[in-house]
Coordinates of C-alpha atoms and ligand atoms in Angstrom, one line a residue:
Chain A
M917 CA 123.4 -1.2 -8.9
R918 CA 126.2 0.6 -7.1
I919 CA 126.4 4.3 -5.9
K920 CA 129.3 5.6 -4.4
G921 CA 129.9 9.2 -3.0
R922 CA 130.0 11.8 -0.2
A923 CA 127.5 12.0 2.2
W924 CA 125.6 15.5 2.7
K925 CA 124.2 15.1 6.1
F926 CA 120.5 16.6 6.9
G927 CA 118.1 16.4 10.0
D928 CA 114.8 15.1 10.5
D929 CA 111.5 16.5 8.6
V930 CA 113.2 17.9 5.7
N931 CA 110.4 19.2 3.8
T932 CA 110.1 19.8 0.0
D933 CA 110.1 23.2 0.7
L934 CA 113.6 23.2 2.0
I935 CA 114.6 20.7 -0.8
I936 CA 113.4 23.3 -3.6
P937 CA 111.7 26.6 -2.1
G938 CA 108.2 27.3 -3.4
K939 CA 109.3 30.3 -5.2
Y940 CA 110.9 27.7 -8.1
L941 CA 107.9 25.8 -8.6
E942 CA 107.1 27.5 -12.0
L943 CA 110.5 26.1 -13.2
T944 CA 110.0 23.2 -15.7
D945 CA 113.4 22.3 -16.7
P946 CA 115.0 20.1 -14.0
I947 CA 118.3 21.4 -14.5
E948 CA 117.1 24.8 -13.6
M949 CA 115.6 23.0 -10.7
A950 CA 118.8 21.4 -9.6
K951 CA 120.4 24.8 -9.3
H952 CA 118.3 25.4 -6.1
A953 CA 118.5 22.0 -4.7
M954 CA 118.6 22.2 -0.9
E955 CA 118.8 25.9 -0.9
G956 CA 116.3 26.0 2.0
L957 CA 119.2 24.2 4.0
S958 CA 122.3 24.7 2.8
P959 CA 123.6 27.8 0.5
I960 CA 126.7 25.6 -0.7
F961 CA 124.8 22.5 -1.5
A962 CA 124.0 22.9 -5.2
A963 CA 127.3 24.5 -6.0
R964 CA 129.5 21.6 -4.4
V965 CA 127.5 18.4 -4.7
K966 CA 129.4 15.8 -6.9
P967 CA 127.8 13.2 -9.1
G968 CA 127.1 10.2 -6.8
D969 CA 127.0 11.8 -3.8
I970 CA 124.5 10.9 -1.1
V971 CA 122.1 12.8 0.8
V972 CA 121.4 11.4 4.3
G973 CA 118.3 12.3 6.0
G974 CA 116.6 11.6 9.4
R975 CA 112.8 10.9 9.8
N976 CA 110.1 11.9 7.3
F977 CA 112.5 12.9 4.6
G978 CA 110.4 15.0 1.7
C979 CA 107.2 15.8 3.8
G980 CA 104.9 18.3 2.4
S981 CA 103.9 18.9 -1.1
S982 CA 103.1 16.3 -3.7
R983 CA 105.0 17.9 -6.7
E984 CA 107.8 16.2 -8.3
H985 CA 110.2 19.0 -8.4
A986 CA 111.6 17.9 -5.2
P987 CA 113.4 14.7 -6.3
L988 CA 113.8 16.1 -9.5
A989 CA 116.1 18.8 -8.3
L990 CA 118.2 16.1 -6.3
K991 CA 118.5 13.8 -9.1
Y992 CA 119.6 16.5 -11.6
S993 CA 122.2 17.9 -9.2
G994 CA 123.8 14.5 -9.4
V995 CA 122.7 13.1 -6.3
G996 CA 123.1 9.4 -6.4
A997 CA 120.4 8.4 -3.8
V998 CA 118.7 9.8 -0.6
L999 CA 118.9 7.7 2.3
A1000 CA 117.0 8.3 5.4
E1001 CA 115.5 6.6 8.5
S1002 CA 112.0 7.2 6.8
H1003 CA 110.6 9.1 3.9
A1004 CA 107.2 10.8 3.5
R1005 CA 104.9 8.7 1.1
I1006 CA 104.6 10.9 -1.9
F1007 CA 108.1 12.1 -2.3
Y1008 CA 109.2 8.3 -1.9
R1009 CA 106.7 7.4 -4.8
N1010 CA 107.6 10.4 -6.8
A1011 CA 111.5 9.7 -6.4
I1012 CA 111.0 5.9 -7.6
N1013 CA 108.7 7.2 -10.4
I1014 CA 111.4 9.7 -11.7
G1015 CA 114.1 7.0 -11.7
F1016 CA 115.8 8.3 -8.2
P1017 CA 116.8 5.9 -5.4
A1018 CA 115.1 6.8 -2.3
L1019 CA 115.8 4.4 0.4
E1020 CA 114.8 3.8 3.8
C1021 CA 117.9 2.6 6.1
P1022 CA 117.5 2.5 10.0
G1023 CA 120.1 3.9 11.8
I1024 CA 121.8 5.7 9.0
A1025 CA 121.2 9.0 10.5
K1026 CA 123.3 8.6 14.0
S1027 CA 126.0 6.2 12.1
V1028 CA 127.0 8.7 9.2
E1029 CA 128.5 12.0 9.6
D1030 CA 128.7 14.7 6.8
G1031 CA 131.5 14.1 4.5
D1032 CA 131.8 10.4 5.2
E1033 CA 132.1 8.2 1.8
L1034 CA 129.4 6.0 1.3
E1035 CA 129.0 3.0 -1.1
V1036 CA 125.3 1.6 -1.6
D1037 CA 124.3 -1.6 -3.0
L1038 CA 120.9 -1.2 -4.3
K1039 CA 120.3 -5.0 -4.9
E1040 CA 121.9 -6.3 -2.1
G1041 CA 120.4 -3.6 0.1
I1042 CA 123.7 -2.7 2.1
V1043 CA 125.3 0.8 2.7
R1044 CA 129.1 0.8 3.6
I1045 CA 130.6 3.8 5.3
L1046 CA 134.1 3.3 3.9
D1047 CA 136.1 5.3 6.0
K1048 CA 134.6 3.6 9.1
D1049 CA 134.3 0.1 8.0
I1050 CA 130.7 0.0 9.2
W1051 CA 127.9 -1.8 7.1
L1052 CA 124.4 -1.3 7.6
K1053 CA 121.5 -3.1 6.0
F1054 CA 118.3 -2.0 4.7
I1055 CA 115.6 -3.8 3.0
P1056 CA 116.5 -3.8 -0.6
L1057 CA 114.0 -2.5 -3.0
P1058 CA 112.1 -5.1 -4.9
E1059 CA 113.3 -6.2 -8.2
F1060 CA 110.6 -4.5 -10.1
M1061 CA 111.2 -1.1 -8.4
I1062 CA 115.0 -1.7 -9.4
R1063 CA 113.9 -2.0 -13.0
I1064 CA 111.9 1.0 -13.0
L1065 CA 115.3 3.0 -11.5
D1066 CA 117.4 1.3 -14.1
S1067 CA 115.0 2.7 -16.7
G1068 CA 115.2 6.2 -15.8
G1069 CA 111.7 6.1 -14.0
L1070 CA 108.0 5.0 -14.5
T1071 CA 107.6 6.7 -18.0
A1072 CA 110.4 5.2 -19.7
F1073 CA 109.9 2.0 -17.9
L1074 CA 106.5 1.7 -19.4
R1075 CA 107.3 3.3 -22.7
F1076 CA 109.9 0.1 -23.1
N1077 CA 108.0 -2.8 -21.2
M1078 CA 104.3 -2.0 -21.7
K1079 CA 103.6 -5.7 -22.6
E1080 CA 105.1 -7.1 -19.6
W1081 CA 103.5 -4.7 -17.2
L1082 CA 100.5 -5.6 -18.6
E1083 CA 100.8 -9.3 -18.0
K1084 CA 100.0 -10.6 -14.6
Chain B
M1428 CA 97.1 -14.6 10.7
G1429 CA 94.2 -12.3 9.5
M1430 CA 94.1 -9.5 7.4
T1431 CA 93.1 -5.9 7.8
V1432 CA 90.1 -4.4 5.5
S1433 CA 92.9 -2.5 3.6
E1434 CA 95.2 -5.7 3.3
K1435 CA 92.0 -7.7 1.6
I1436 CA 91.4 -5.0 -0.8
L1437 CA 94.8 -4.5 -1.9
A1438 CA 95.1 -8.5 -2.3
R1439 CA 92.0 -8.8 -4.3
A1440 CA 93.4 -5.7 -6.5
S1441 CA 96.7 -7.4 -7.2
G1442 CA 95.1 -11.1 -7.7
R1443 CA 96.4 -12.5 -4.5
D1444 CA 95.2 -14.4 -1.6
K1445 CA 97.2 -12.8 0.6
V1446 CA 99.5 -9.7 1.3
Q1447 CA 101.8 -8.5 4.0
P1448 CA 102.6 -4.9 4.9
G1449 CA 105.8 -3.7 3.4
E1450 CA 105.3 -5.7 0.2
I1451 CA 105.2 -4.3 -3.0
V1452 CA 102.2 -5.1 -5.4
K1453 CA 100.9 -4.2 -8.9
A1454 CA 97.4 -3.8 -8.5
E1455 CA 94.3 -3.2 -10.7
V1456 CA 92.6 0.4 -9.9
D1457 CA 88.9 0.4 -10.1
L1458 CA 88.3 4.0 -10.1
A1459 CA 90.7 7.1 -11.2
M1460 CA 90.0 10.6 -10.2
M1461 CA 91.3 13.9 -11.3
P1462 CA 90.6 17.7 -10.3
D1463 CA 91.3 20.6 -12.6
L1464 CA 94.9 21.3 -11.6
T1465 CA 96.6 17.9 -12.2
T1466 CA 94.3 16.3 -15.0
I1467 CA 96.7 18.1 -18.0
L1468 CA 99.8 17.0 -16.2
S1469 CA 98.6 13.4 -16.0
F1470 CA 97.4 13.1 -19.6
K1471 CA 100.8 14.5 -20.5
A1472 CA 102.3 11.6 -18.7
M1473 CA 100.1 9.0 -20.2
K1474 CA 101.2 10.0 -23.5
E1475 CA 105.0 10.3 -22.8
M1476 CA 104.4 6.5 -21.9
G1477 CA 103.5 6.0 -25.2
V1478 CA 99.6 5.5 -24.7
D1479 CA 97.1 7.8 -26.5
R1480 CA 93.8 6.5 -24.9
V1481 CA 93.0 6.0 -21.3
W1482 CA 92.4 2.4 -20.5
D1483 CA 88.9 2.5 -19.5
N1484 CA 86.8 5.4 -20.4
E1485 CA 84.2 4.5 -17.7
K1486 CA 86.6 4.5 -14.8
V1487 CA 88.2 7.8 -15.1
V1488 CA 86.2 10.5 -13.6
I1489 CA 87.2 14.4 -14.0
F1490 CA 86.1 17.5 -11.9
L1491 CA 86.6 21.2 -12.6
D1492 CA 86.4 22.3 -9.0
H1493 CA 89.5 23.9 -7.3
V1494 CA 88.9 27.1 -9.5
A1495 CA 85.4 27.0 -10.6
P1496 CA 84.2 28.9 -12.4
A1497 CA 87.2 30.1 -13.5
S1498 CA 88.7 33.2 -12.2
S1499 CA 91.6 33.9 -14.2
L1500 CA 92.8 33.5 -18.0
Q1501 CA 95.3 30.8 -17.0
A1502 CA 92.5 28.9 -15.2
A1503 CA 90.0 29.4 -18.1
T1504 CA 92.5 27.9 -20.5
V1505 CA 93.3 24.7 -18.6
H1506 CA 89.4 24.3 -18.3
R1507 CA 89.1 24.7 -21.8
D1508 CA 91.6 22.2 -22.7
I1509 CA 90.3 19.8 -20.2
R1510 CA 86.9 19.8 -21.7
K1511 CA 88.7 18.9 -24.9
L1512 CA 90.6 16.3 -23.5
V1513 CA 87.1 14.6 -22.2
S1514 CA 85.5 14.5 -25.5
E1515 CA 88.7 13.3 -27.6
Q1516 CA 89.2 10.5 -24.9
G1517 CA 85.4 9.9 -24.8
L1518 CA 85.2 10.0 -21.1
K1519 CA 81.9 8.9 -19.7
Y1520 CA 82.0 10.9 -16.2
F1521 CA 82.9 14.5 -16.4
Y1522 CA 81.7 17.2 -13.6
D1523 CA 81.7 20.7 -14.8
V1524 CA 82.3 23.8 -12.9
N1525 CA 78.6 23.7 -11.7
S1526 CA 79.1 20.3 -9.8
G1527 CA 81.3 20.8 -6.6
V1528 CA 84.3 19.5 -5.0
C1529 CA 85.6 16.2 -6.3
H1530 CA 85.5 14.2 -3.1
Q1531 CA 82.1 15.3 -2.4
V1532 CA 80.7 14.5 -5.7
L1533 CA 82.9 11.5 -6.3
S1534 CA 81.1 9.7 -3.3
E1535 CA 77.7 11.4 -3.4
R1536 CA 77.2 10.5 -7.0
G1537 CA 77.8 6.6 -6.0
H1538 CA 81.2 6.2 -8.0
V1539 CA 82.9 4.6 -5.1
T1540 CA 81.5 1.3 -3.3
P1541 CA 83.0 -0.8 -0.6
G1542 CA 86.2 -2.9 -1.5
M1543 CA 87.2 -0.5 -4.3
L1544 CA 90.9 0.4 -4.9
V1545 CA 90.4 4.1 -5.9
V1546 CA 93.4 6.6 -6.6
G1547 CA 93.1 10.3 -7.4
A1548 CA 95.6 13.0 -8.2
D1549 CA 94.9 15.0 -5.2
S1550 CA 96.1 14.1 -1.8
H1551 CA 92.6 14.2 0.2
T1552 CA 91.4 11.2 -2.0
C1553 CA 91.7 9.3 1.4
T1554 CA 88.3 10.7 2.0
H1555 CA 86.7 7.9 0.0
G1556 CA 87.9 5.3 2.8
A1557 CA 84.6 6.5 4.3
M1558 CA 82.8 4.2 1.9
G1559 CA 85.1 1.2 2.8
A1560 CA 87.3 1.6 -0.2
F1561 CA 91.2 1.7 -0.3
A1562 CA 91.6 5.4 -1.5
T1563 CA 94.7 7.3 -2.0
G1564 CA 96.4 10.4 -3.4
V1565 CA 99.1 10.0 -6.2
G1566 CA 101.1 12.2 -8.3
S1567 CA 101.0 12.9 -12.0
T1568 CA 103.5 10.3 -13.3
D1569 CA 101.5 7.7 -11.3
M1570 CA 98.2 8.9 -12.5
G1571 CA 99.7 8.8 -16.2
A1572 CA 100.5 5.0 -15.5
V1573 CA 97.1 4.4 -14.4
L1574 CA 95.6 6.4 -17.2
A1575 CA 97.7 4.4 -19.7
T1576 CA 97.2 0.9 -18.2
G1577 CA 94.7 0.9 -15.2
R1578 CA 97.7 -0.3 -13.0
L1579 CA 99.9 0.8 -10.4
W1580 CA 102.5 -0.3 -7.8
F1581 CA 101.6 0.0 -4.0
R1582 CA 103.4 -0.8 -0.9
V1583 CA 101.0 -2.5 1.4
P1584 CA 100.9 -0.1 4.3
E1585 CA 100.9 -1.2 7.9
T1586 CA 97.6 -0.3 9.8
I1587 CA 96.8 2.0 12.9
R1588 CA 93.3 1.1 14.1
V1589 CA 91.7 3.9 16.1
E1590 CA 88.8 2.6 18.3
V1591 CA 86.5 5.6 19.2
E1592 CA 84.0 5.0 21.9
G1593 CA 81.6 7.1 23.9
S1594 CA 79.0 9.6 22.5
L1595 CA 79.8 13.6 21.9
Q1596 CA 78.6 16.2 23.7
H1597 CA 76.2 18.7 21.9
N1598 CA 78.0 20.8 19.4
V1599 CA 80.9 18.6 19.4
Q1600 CA 81.6 17.1 16.3
P1601 CA 83.4 14.6 14.1
K1602 CA 86.1 17.2 13.1
D1603 CA 86.9 17.6 16.8
I1604 CA 87.5 13.8 16.9
I1605 CA 89.8 13.8 14.1
L1606 CA 91.6 17.1 15.1
K1607 CA 92.1 15.4 18.6
I1608 CA 93.8 12.2 16.7
I1609 CA 95.8 14.2 14.6
G1610 CA 97.2 16.0 17.8
L1611 CA 97.9 12.7 19.4
I1612 CA 99.5 10.9 16.4
G1613 CA 101.2 14.1 14.8
A1614 CA 101.5 15.2 11.3
D1615 CA 103.7 12.4 10.3
G1616 CA 102.9 9.7 12.8
A1617 CA 100.9 7.8 10.2
T1618 CA 103.2 8.2 7.5
Y1619 CA 102.9 5.3 4.6
K1620 CA 99.9 3.8 6.9
A1621 CA 96.3 3.2 6.6
V1622 CA 94.3 4.6 9.4
E1623 CA 91.4 2.5 10.0
F1624 CA 88.6 4.3 12.1
S1625 CA 86.5 1.8 14.1
G1626 CA 84.5 1.4 17.4
E1627 CA 81.1 2.2 18.7
T1628 CA 81.0 6.1 18.2
I1629 CA 82.0 5.5 14.1
R1630 CA 79.4 2.9 14.0
K1631 CA 76.8 5.3 14.9
M1632 CA 78.5 8.1 12.9
N1633 CA 76.7 9.1 9.5
I1634 CA 78.7 9.1 6.1
S1635 CA 79.2 12.7 6.3
G1636 CA 81.1 12.4 9.6
R1637 CA 83.2 9.5 8.5
M1638 CA 84.1 11.5 5.2
T1639 CA 85.6 14.3 7.7
L1640 CA 87.7 11.6 9.7
C1641 CA 89.0 9.8 6.4
N1642 CA 89.6 13.2 4.8
M1643 CA 92.1 14.1 7.3
A1644 CA 94.1 10.9 7.3
I1645 CA 96.6 12.5 4.9
E1646 CA 97.5 15.4 7.7
M1647 CA 99.1 12.7 9.6
G1648 CA 101.1 11.4 6.6
G1649 CA 98.5 8.6 6.0
K1650 CA 98.0 6.5 3.1
T1651 CA 94.5 6.3 3.3
G1652 CA 91.8 6.3 6.2
I1653 CA 89.1 3.9 6.1
V1654 CA 86.0 3.0 7.6
E1655 CA 84.5 -0.7 7.2
A1656 CA 81.3 -0.5 5.2
D1657 CA 78.1 -1.2 7.2
D1658 CA 74.6 -0.6 6.9
E1659 CA 74.8 3.1 7.0
T1660 CA 77.0 2.6 4.3
A1661 CA 74.5 0.6 2.3
N1662 CA 72.0 2.9 2.9
F1663 CA 73.9 5.9 1.9
L1664 CA 74.6 4.1 -1.4
S1665 CA 71.2 2.5 -2.0
N1666 CA 70.1 5.4 -4.4
R1667 CA 73.5 6.4 -5.5
C1668 CA 74.6 3.4 -7.4
K1669 CA 73.5 0.1 -9.0
T1670 CA 76.3 -2.3 -7.9
N1671 CA 75.6 -4.6 -5.1
I1672 CA 77.2 -3.8 -1.6
N1673 CA 79.7 -6.2 -0.7
P1674 CA 81.2 -5.1 2.7
I1675 CA 84.5 -6.4 3.4
R1676 CA 85.9 -6.2 6.8
S1677 CA 89.1 -6.7 8.8
D1678 CA 89.6 -10.1 10.4
L1679 CA 89.3 -10.3 14.1
N1680 CA 92.9 -11.8 14.2
A1681 CA 94.4 -9.1 11.8
Q1682 CA 97.5 -7.3 12.5
Y1683 CA 97.6 -3.6 13.4
E1684 CA 101.1 -2.0 14.0
K1685 CA 99.4 -0.1 16.8
V1686 CA 95.5 0.5 18.1
L1687 CA 94.6 3.8 20.0
R1688 CA 91.8 3.8 22.0
L1689 CA 89.7 7.2 22.4
D1690 CA 86.8 7.8 24.6
V1691 CA 85.3 10.9 23.3
S1692 CA 82.4 11.6 25.8
E1693 CA 84.4 14.1 27.5
L1694 CA 85.9 15.6 24.4
E1695 CA 86.2 19.2 24.2
P1696 CA 85.9 20.9 20.8
Q1697 CA 89.5 21.1 19.3
V1698 CA 91.3 23.9 17.2
A1699 CA 94.4 23.3 15.0
C1700 CA 96.5 26.6 15.5
P1701 CA 98.9 28.0 12.9
H1702 CA 100.8 27.0 11.0
K1703 CA 100.6 23.1 11.3
V1704 CA 97.6 20.7 11.5
D1705 CA 98.9 19.0 14.5
N1706 CA 99.2 22.1 16.6
V1707 CA 96.0 21.1 18.1
K1708 CA 94.6 23.0 21.6
T1709 CA 91.0 22.8 23.3
V1710 CA 88.8 25.5 22.3
S1711 CA 89.2 26.7 25.8
E1712 CA 92.9 27.5 25.4
V1713 CA 92.3 29.6 22.3
A1714 CA 89.0 31.3 23.2
G1715 CA 88.8 35.1 22.5
V1716 CA 91.3 35.2 19.6
K1717 CA 89.8 37.6 17.2
V1718 CA 88.7 36.4 13.9
D1719 CA 88.5 38.6 10.6
Q1720 CA 86.8 35.9 8.4
V1721 CA 85.4 32.4 9.0
F1722 CA 85.1 29.9 6.0
I1723 CA 82.7 27.0 6.3
G1724 CA 83.1 24.6 3.3
S1725 CA 85.6 22.1 1.7
C1726 CA 85.6 18.3 1.3
T1727 CA 86.5 18.2 4.9
N1728 CA 83.2 20.1 6.2
G1729 CA 81.2 21.3 3.5
R1730 CA 78.4 18.9 3.6
Y1731 CA 74.7 19.2 4.3
E1732 CA 75.0 18.3 7.7
D1733 CA 77.8 20.9 8.0
L1734 CA 75.6 23.8 6.6
E1735 CA 72.6 22.5 9.1
V1736 CA 74.4 22.7 12.5
T1737 CA 75.7 26.1 11.2
A1738 CA 72.2 27.5 10.4
K1739 CA 71.1 26.0 13.8
I1740 CA 73.6 28.3 15.6
L1741 CA 73.2 31.3 13.3
R1742 CA 69.1 31.2 13.6
N1743 CA 67.8 34.5 14.4
K1744 CA 71.5 35.8 15.3
Q1745 CA 73.7 37.9 13.2
V1746 CA 77.2 37.3 12.2
H1747 CA 79.6 39.9 14.1
P1748 CA 80.2 43.1 12.0
G1749 CA 83.9 42.6 12.1
V1750 CA 83.7 39.1 10.8
R1751 CA 83.4 37.8 6.9
L1752 CA 81.1 34.7 7.0
V1753 CA 82.0 32.7 3.9
I1754 CA 80.1 29.7 3.3
V1755 CA 80.4 27.3 0.2
P1756 CA 78.4 24.3 -0.1
A1757 CA 80.5 21.2 -1.1
S1758 CA 78.2 20.1 -4.0
K1759 CA 75.2 21.1 -5.9
E1760 CA 73.4 18.0 -4.2
V1761 CA 74.2 20.0 -0.8
Y1762 CA 73.3 23.4 -2.1
L1763 CA 69.9 22.2 -3.5
K1764 CA 68.9 20.3 -0.2
A1765 CA 70.0 23.3 1.8
L1766 CA 68.0 25.5 -0.5
K1767 CA 64.9 23.6 0.0
N1768 CA 65.1 23.2 3.8
G1769 CA 65.5 26.8 4.3
I1770 CA 69.2 26.7 5.5
I1771 CA 70.3 28.9 2.8
E1772 CA 67.9 31.7 3.7
T1773 CA 68.9 31.3 7.2
L1774 CA 72.5 31.8 6.8
L1775 CA 71.9 34.6 4.4
Q1776 CA 69.6 36.6 6.8
A1777 CA 72.5 36.1 9.6
G1778 CA 74.6 37.9 7.2
A1779 CA 76.8 35.2 5.6
L1780 CA 78.0 35.0 2.3
V1781 CA 76.9 31.8 0.4
S1782 CA 79.0 30.9 -2.9
N1783 CA 78.5 28.4 -5.5
P1784 CA 79.9 24.8 -4.8
S1785 CA 83.6 24.5 -5.3
C1786 CA 86.9 24.2 -3.3
G1787 CA 86.2 28.2 -2.8
A1788 CA 88.2 29.6 -0.2
C1789 CA 90.1 26.2 1.0
F1790 CA 93.3 26.8 -0.6
G1791 CA 93.3 30.6 -1.3
G1792 CA 92.1 29.9 -5.0
H1793 CA 89.6 32.6 -5.7
I1794 CA 87.2 32.9 -3.0
G1795 CA 87.9 34.6 0.2
I1796 CA 91.9 35.2 0.4
L1797 CA 93.2 36.5 3.6
A1798 CA 95.3 39.8 3.6
A1799 CA 98.7 40.0 5.6
G1800 CA 97.7 40.2 9.4
E1801 CA 94.2 38.9 9.3
I1802 CA 93.2 35.8 10.9
G1803 CA 91.1 33.2 9.6
L1804 CA 89.2 30.4 11.1
T1805 CA 88.2 27.6 8.5
T1806 CA 86.4 24.1 8.7
S1807 CA 88.8 22.8 5.9
N1808 CA 91.8 20.3 6.5
R1809 CA 95.1 22.4 6.2
N1810 CA 96.5 25.7 8.1
F1811 CA 99.7 25.9 6.3
K1812 CA 101.4 29.3 6.1
G1813 CA 100.2 30.9 2.9
R1814 CA 97.5 28.3 2.3
Q1815 CA 94.6 31.0 2.3
G1816 CA 96.3 33.9 0.8
S1817 CA 99.0 35.9 2.4
P1818 CA 101.7 34.0 4.0
E1819 CA 101.3 36.6 7.0
A1820 CA 97.8 35.7 7.6
E1821 CA 97.1 33.0 10.5
V1822 CA 94.8 30.3 10.0
Y1823 CA 92.9 28.1 12.7
L1824 CA 91.1 24.9 11.7
S1825 CA 87.8 23.9 13.8
S1826 CA 84.3 22.4 13.1
P1827 CA 81.3 24.0 11.8
A1828 CA 79.8 24.4 15.1
T1829 CA 82.9 26.2 16.7
A1830 CA 83.1 28.3 13.2
A1831 CA 79.5 29.4 13.3
A1832 CA 79.7 30.0 17.1
S1833 CA 83.0 32.2 16.3
A1834 CA 81.3 34.2 13.4
I1835 CA 78.5 35.3 15.6
T1836 CA 81.0 36.6 18.7
G1837 CA 83.9 37.6 16.4
V1838 CA 86.4 35.7 18.3
I1839 CA 87.1 32.1 18.8
T1840 CA 84.2 30.8 21.0
D1841 CA 83.2 27.3 22.3
P1842 CA 80.1 26.0 20.5
R1843 CA 78.6 24.4 23.5
E1844 CA 78.0 27.8 25.0
V1845 CA 75.5 29.2 22.4
Ligands
SF4_2624 S1 88.4 21.4 -0.9 FE1 90.3 22.1 -0.3 S2 91.3 20.2 0.4 FE2 89.5 19.8 -0.6 S3 89.9 19.1 -2.7 FE3 89.4 21.3 -2.7 S4 91.2 22.4 -2.1 FE4 91.8 20.3 -1.8

């Protein structure tokens, strides 16, 4: 699974309120949520983000509330993946569970600049910064999590692979 | 290389001899817990997975506690729908609005035993690490998978070991220890990690204090807090559950990401200041700040021991006329014991308001909401902006002793002085 797009760079401790402000939590349609993605940090993000673009964060990306709105807003805005130095635990789980790749890639924050073209290979665990010809490695997601992502999330994965999930 | 208690529990639950930090495992969950706010969403996720019934009707425990009894039409509707779900699913364990806070009742009623893998659709599920269990909070899609199959994926966490030595001074409490630790480690310092509390002070600490410590592991980003089970745990559980207690301990050569040593014999009472839990100061640095409302309760500090120390400080004294003292026992058991021992009477005589067991004022649900410009002092676990009502209110966190002393004077006060 490869993802290619432009980097949108943000800093450390990007919390769920910045990803989607609390006043939109009553929204239930992820496409509506996406219209407010990253509103707390960037007034232009939701309008300009293109399918496959990649959000780059520093430490503790997604900290704060446990609601699934935050990864949903990013996923439905078209973002292909979020790469960060580290992710907050519940955001990370929620992201994978809704079929949105959240990856931890040490060194990413200082190597990538806003607007760089990136290509991510999920299976190999490699990020290429295309213009600079820099390669960064991250610990690839285990096979089974890649399959959850491929299915579009844990709900769909279980719907179609229940038998296998129940085996040892 | 040996394993930590957390690694041993995850290895056992995933049918392996050994696991390592960073590995992803698929594990069998021993117990799944849900409060009123997340139950409906979790069952909805289960149904979307194509499953109609829970995997085991004796391993799912549901509570109506966050808004109990219902204070709005919306809450009443949710409660009605949950009661219906419980009977449709034939769930064996259900605690209605008269029971208390989920995390207090779950352990108190003997549902959690050492070595268990427990998940809850509430971030403070880490509280049950006090029983020597691996207990962690999850989102509603995760909980849907557990309800459907009894299984879930976990990343095996690194462990931070915190070794606490020394005896606490009079009216310095376990809450002060955990606030100190959060100040040192920071709000994200334990992200994804298990925090194992050990050392002589912890070994001598009762279960109530251990629950306070584990409860706040999430305030450092932790996946769980955990205390190895010992005689104290066995004692606590002896009349509460039937299973044999089988304590699991960390190996001597287990590997820790970090070991933090803390001597608490000189520890001052600690206060977390607005609006971050890791904005921790000593009580002397904030003494004199005027307070409008003091709340003693929650899954952090609403236990019998907490009400007992409060009553000791308030005996034959009066709550300051400018202060509302709101006390919410964490469970029916806590309430009854306090009633029997005259504690409730002492609190009422002193001018406190005592409410029915529930989450109460903890998250601005329905009891004791703060207005703009007001200052609240609470024994709960979060002082985020807007958590207890108006975003323009300020919330400080402290121990029950500091809260009680401050209720008398009307300003934040060192409880060693009363
Ligand atoms: S008492 Fe507070 S922290 Fe504990 S479960 Fe209730 S709302 Fe959450």
